Every structure is written in C-alpha cells, then in structure tokens.
C-alpha cells in the first residue's frame, strides 16, 4: 500500500490510482489546447477582423494564462 501522489489517498497498489492519472492527463491536454488556440487558428496576427465574442473569449483565456504564470 502507498499514498497516491495525485489525490493523496491510500492506494491498494504500489502505484497512483488509474482514475487520478487519467484525470491529470486530461487536465494537461486541456491546458495545452487552451494555450495553443490562437496559434492553431492563426488569430494572434489580426484580431481586428474577429467578432466581439471571439475577442472576448481570447482575452479571457489570456487573462487566465497570465494569472497562472
């Protein structure tokens, strides 16, 4: 028995819980996707042509990213 490094609860095996590892993997994929949105859509060059809603979403994502740094 050991303590899971992710949720810090007791694990019956000598590894982290599978669901904890999957959850961490999904969260990392989400962060990578969110951080790469402007590059994937090629929006970082010309934001004036975007709709108001899209600009608001990009600003929101940028603010979240800057808070984490």
Short mmCIF file of N, CA and C in Angstrom, two decimals:
data_model
loop_
_atom_site.label_atom_id
_atom_site.label_comp_id
_atom_site.label_asym_id
_atom_site.label_seq_id
_atom_site.Cartn_x
_atom_site.Cartn_y
_atom_site.Cartn_z
N UNK A 1 0.84 -1.19 0.00
CA UNK A 1 0.00 0.00 0.00
C UNK A 1 0.88 1.24 0.00
N UNK A 2 0.38 2.25 -0.69
CA UNK A 2 1.10 3.51 -0.73
C UNK A 2 0.10 4.64 -0.86
N UNK A 3 0.58 5.85 -0.77
CA UNK A 3 -0.26 7.04 -0.92
C UNK A 3 -0.19 7.50 -2.38
N UNK A 4 -1.33 7.77 -2.96
CA UNK A 4 -1.41 8.28 -4.33
C UNK A 4 -0.80 9.68 -4.36
N UNK A 5 0.09 9.93 -5.29
CA UNK A 5 0.75 11.23 -5.40
C UNK A 5 -0.17 12.32 -5.91
N UNK A 6 -1.31 11.95 -6.47
CA UNK A 6 -2.21 12.93 -7.06
C UNK A 6 -3.30 13.35 -6.07
N UNK A 7 -4.01 12.38 -5.52
CA UNK A 7 -5.12 12.70 -4.61
C UNK A 7 -4.72 12.56 -3.13
N UNK A 8 -3.57 11.99 -2.88
CA UNK A 8 -3.01 11.82 -1.53
C UNK A 8 -3.88 10.94 -0.64
N UNK A 9 -4.55 9.97 -1.26
CA UNK A 9 -5.31 8.97 -0.51
C UNK A 9 -4.59 7.63 -0.63
N UNK A 10 -4.95 6.70 0.21
CA UNK A 10 -4.29 5.40 0.22
C UNK A 10 -4.64 4.63 -1.06
N UNK A 11 -3.62 4.05 -1.66
CA UNK A 11 -3.79 3.23 -2.85
C UNK A 11 -3.45 1.79 -2.48
N UNK A 12 -4.28 0.85 -2.88
CA UNK A 12 -4.06 -0.55 -2.55
C UNK A 12 -2.90 -1.14 -3.33
N UNK A 13 -2.56 -0.52 -4.45
CA UNK A 13 -1.44 -1.00 -5.25
C UNK A 13 -0.22 -0.12 -4.95
N UNK A 14 0.87 -0.42 -5.56
CA UNK A 14 2.08 0.38 -5.37
C UNK A 14 2.18 1.50 -6.40
N UNK A 15 1.04 1.88 -6.98
CA UNK A 15 1.02 2.93 -7.99
C UNK A 15 -0.06 3.94 -7.65
N UNK A 16 -0.07 5.05 -8.39
CA UNK A 16 -1.15 6.02 -8.24
C UNK A 16 -2.44 5.42 -8.80
N UNK A 17 -3.58 5.95 -8.36
CA UNK A 17 -4.86 5.47 -8.86
C UNK A 17 -4.95 5.73 -10.37
N UNK A 18 -5.54 4.78 -11.10
CA UNK A 18 -5.68 4.95 -12.54
C UNK A 18 -6.56 6.14 -12.89
N UNK A 19 -7.65 6.32 -12.17
CA UNK A 19 -8.53 7.45 -12.47
C UNK A 19 -7.86 8.78 -12.18
N UNK A 20 -6.99 8.83 -11.19
CA UNK A 20 -6.25 10.05 -10.89
C UNK A 20 -5.26 10.35 -12.02
N UNK A 21 -4.59 9.35 -12.53
CA UNK A 21 -3.64 9.55 -13.63
C UNK A 21 -4.37 9.99 -14.89
N UNK A 22 -5.54 9.41 -15.16
CA UNK A 22 -6.31 9.80 -16.34
C UNK A 22 -6.82 11.23 -16.20
N UNK A 23 -7.28 11.60 -15.02
CA UNK A 23 -7.77 12.95 -14.80
C UNK A 23 -6.64 13.96 -15.01
N UNK A 24 -5.46 13.67 -14.49
CA UNK A 24 -4.31 14.56 -14.67
C UNK A 24 -3.96 14.68 -16.15
N UNK A 25 -3.99 13.57 -16.87
CA UNK A 25 -3.69 13.58 -18.30
C UNK A 25 -4.67 14.46 -19.07
N UNK A 26 -5.94 14.34 -18.75
CA UNK A 26 -6.97 15.14 -19.42
C UNK A 26 -6.79 16.62 -19.10
N UNK A 27 -6.47 16.93 -17.85
CA UNK A 27 -6.26 18.33 -17.47
C UNK A 27 -5.06 18.92 -18.21
N UNK A 28 -3.99 18.15 -18.38
CA UNK A 28 -2.82 18.63 -19.10
C UNK A 28 -3.14 18.86 -20.58
N UNK A 29 -3.91 17.94 -21.18
CA UNK A 29 -4.31 18.11 -22.57
C UNK A 29 -5.17 19.36 -22.74
N UNK A 30 -6.08 19.60 -21.79
CA UNK A 30 -6.92 20.79 -21.85
C UNK A 30 -6.08 22.06 -21.78
N UNK A 31 -5.09 22.09 -20.90
CA UNK A 31 -4.23 23.26 -20.77
C UNK A 31 -3.44 23.49 -22.05
N UNK A 32 -2.90 22.42 -22.62
CA UNK A 32 -2.15 22.56 -23.87
C UNK A 32 -3.04 23.08 -24.98
N UNK A 33 -4.24 22.56 -25.08
CA UNK A 33 -5.17 23.00 -26.11
C UNK A 33 -5.52 24.48 -25.93
N UNK A 34 -5.83 24.85 -24.69
CA UNK A 34 -6.21 26.22 -24.40
C UNK A 34 -5.07 27.19 -24.70
N UNK A 35 -3.86 26.80 -24.39
CA UNK A 35 -2.71 27.67 -24.62
C UNK A 35 -2.36 27.81 -26.10
N UNK A 36 -2.76 26.85 -26.92
CA UNK A 36 -2.41 26.86 -28.33
C UNK A 36 -3.54 27.32 -29.24
N UNK A 37 -4.66 27.76 -28.71
CA UNK A 37 -5.79 28.18 -29.54
C UNK A 37 -5.41 29.29 -30.52
N UNK A 38 -4.81 30.38 -30.06
CA UNK A 38 -4.51 31.45 -31.03
C UNK A 38 -3.57 31.00 -32.15
N UNK A 39 -2.58 30.17 -31.83
CA UNK A 39 -1.65 29.71 -32.85
C UNK A 39 -2.34 28.77 -33.84
N UNK A 40 -3.20 27.90 -33.34
CA UNK A 40 -3.89 26.96 -34.22
C UNK A 40 -4.83 27.68 -35.17
N UNK A 41 -5.49 28.71 -34.69
CA UNK A 41 -6.44 29.43 -35.51
C UNK A 41 -5.80 30.59 -36.26
N UNK A 42 -4.52 30.82 -36.01
CA UNK A 42 -3.77 31.90 -36.65
C UNK A 42 -4.44 33.25 -36.38
N UNK A 43 -4.87 33.44 -35.13
CA UNK A 43 -5.59 34.65 -34.76
C UNK A 43 -4.72 35.70 -34.10
N UNK A 44 -3.54 35.33 -33.71
CA UNK A 44 -2.71 36.27 -32.97
C UNK A 44 -2.22 37.42 -33.84
N UNK A 45 -2.28 37.30 -35.15
CA UNK A 45 -1.76 38.33 -36.05
C UNK A 45 -2.78 39.45 -36.29
N UNK A 46 -4.04 39.09 -36.52
CA UNK A 46 -5.02 40.10 -36.91
C UNK A 46 -6.30 39.91 -36.11
N UNK A 47 -6.34 40.50 -34.93
CA UNK A 47 -7.51 40.33 -34.07
C UNK A 47 -8.62 41.31 -34.39
N UNK A 48 -8.38 42.31 -35.21
CA UNK A 48 -9.40 43.31 -35.52
C UNK A 48 -10.51 42.74 -36.40
N UNK A 49 -10.25 41.69 -37.14
CA UNK A 49 -11.25 41.09 -38.00
C UNK A 49 -12.16 40.11 -37.27
N UNK A 50 -11.88 39.86 -36.02
CA UNK A 50 -12.66 38.90 -35.25
C UNK A 50 -13.93 39.53 -34.73
N UNK A 51 -14.92 38.68 -34.47
CA UNK A 51 -16.14 39.16 -33.86
C UNK A 51 -15.90 39.52 -32.40
N UNK A 52 -16.81 40.27 -31.84
CA UNK A 52 -16.69 40.72 -30.46
C UNK A 52 -16.64 39.53 -29.51
N UNK A 53 -17.45 38.51 -29.78
CA UNK A 53 -17.49 37.34 -28.89
C UNK A 53 -16.16 36.60 -28.88
N UNK A 54 -15.57 36.43 -30.06
CA UNK A 54 -14.31 35.70 -30.15
C UNK A 54 -13.20 36.48 -29.45
N UNK A 55 -13.17 37.80 -29.63
CA UNK A 55 -12.16 38.61 -28.95
C UNK A 55 -12.31 38.52 -27.44
N UNK A 56 -13.55 38.51 -26.95
CA UNK A 56 -13.79 38.40 -25.51
C UNK A 56 -13.29 37.06 -24.98
N UNK A 57 -13.52 36.00 -25.72
CA UNK A 57 -13.05 34.67 -25.30
C UNK A 57 -11.52 34.64 -25.26
N UNK A 58 -10.88 35.17 -26.28
CA UNK A 58 -9.42 35.17 -26.31
C UNK A 58 -8.84 36.01 -25.18
N UNK A 59 -9.44 37.16 -24.90
CA UNK A 59 -8.98 37.98 -23.79
C UNK A 59 -9.12 37.25 -22.47
N UNK A 60 -10.24 36.54 -22.30
CA UNK A 60 -10.47 35.78 -21.07
C UNK A 60 -9.42 34.69 -20.90
N UNK A 61 -9.13 33.95 -21.98
CA UNK A 61 -8.14 32.88 -21.91
C UNK A 61 -6.75 33.45 -21.64
N UNK A 62 -6.44 34.59 -22.21
CA UNK A 62 -5.13 35.21 -21.99
C UNK A 62 -4.99 35.64 -20.54
N UNK A 63 -6.05 36.20 -19.96
CA UNK A 63 -6.00 36.61 -18.56
C UNK A 63 -5.79 35.42 -17.65
N UNK A 64 -6.47 34.30 -17.92
CA UNK A 64 -6.30 33.09 -17.11
C UNK A 64 -4.87 32.59 -17.22
N UNK A 65 -4.32 32.61 -18.41
CA UNK A 65 -2.96 32.12 -18.63
C UNK A 65 -1.97 32.99 -17.87
N UNK A 66 -2.15 34.31 -17.89
CA UNK A 66 -1.24 35.21 -17.21
C UNK A 66 -1.33 35.08 -15.70
N UNK A 67 -2.51 34.78 -15.17
CA UNK A 67 -2.66 34.58 -13.72
C UNK A 67 -1.87 33.38 -13.24
N UNK A 68 -1.82 32.32 -14.06
CA UNK A 68 -1.13 31.09 -13.67
C UNK A 68 0.38 31.27 -13.69
N UNK A 69 0.88 32.16 -14.55
CA UNK A 69 2.34 32.39 -14.65
C UNK A 69 2.76 33.18 -13.47
#
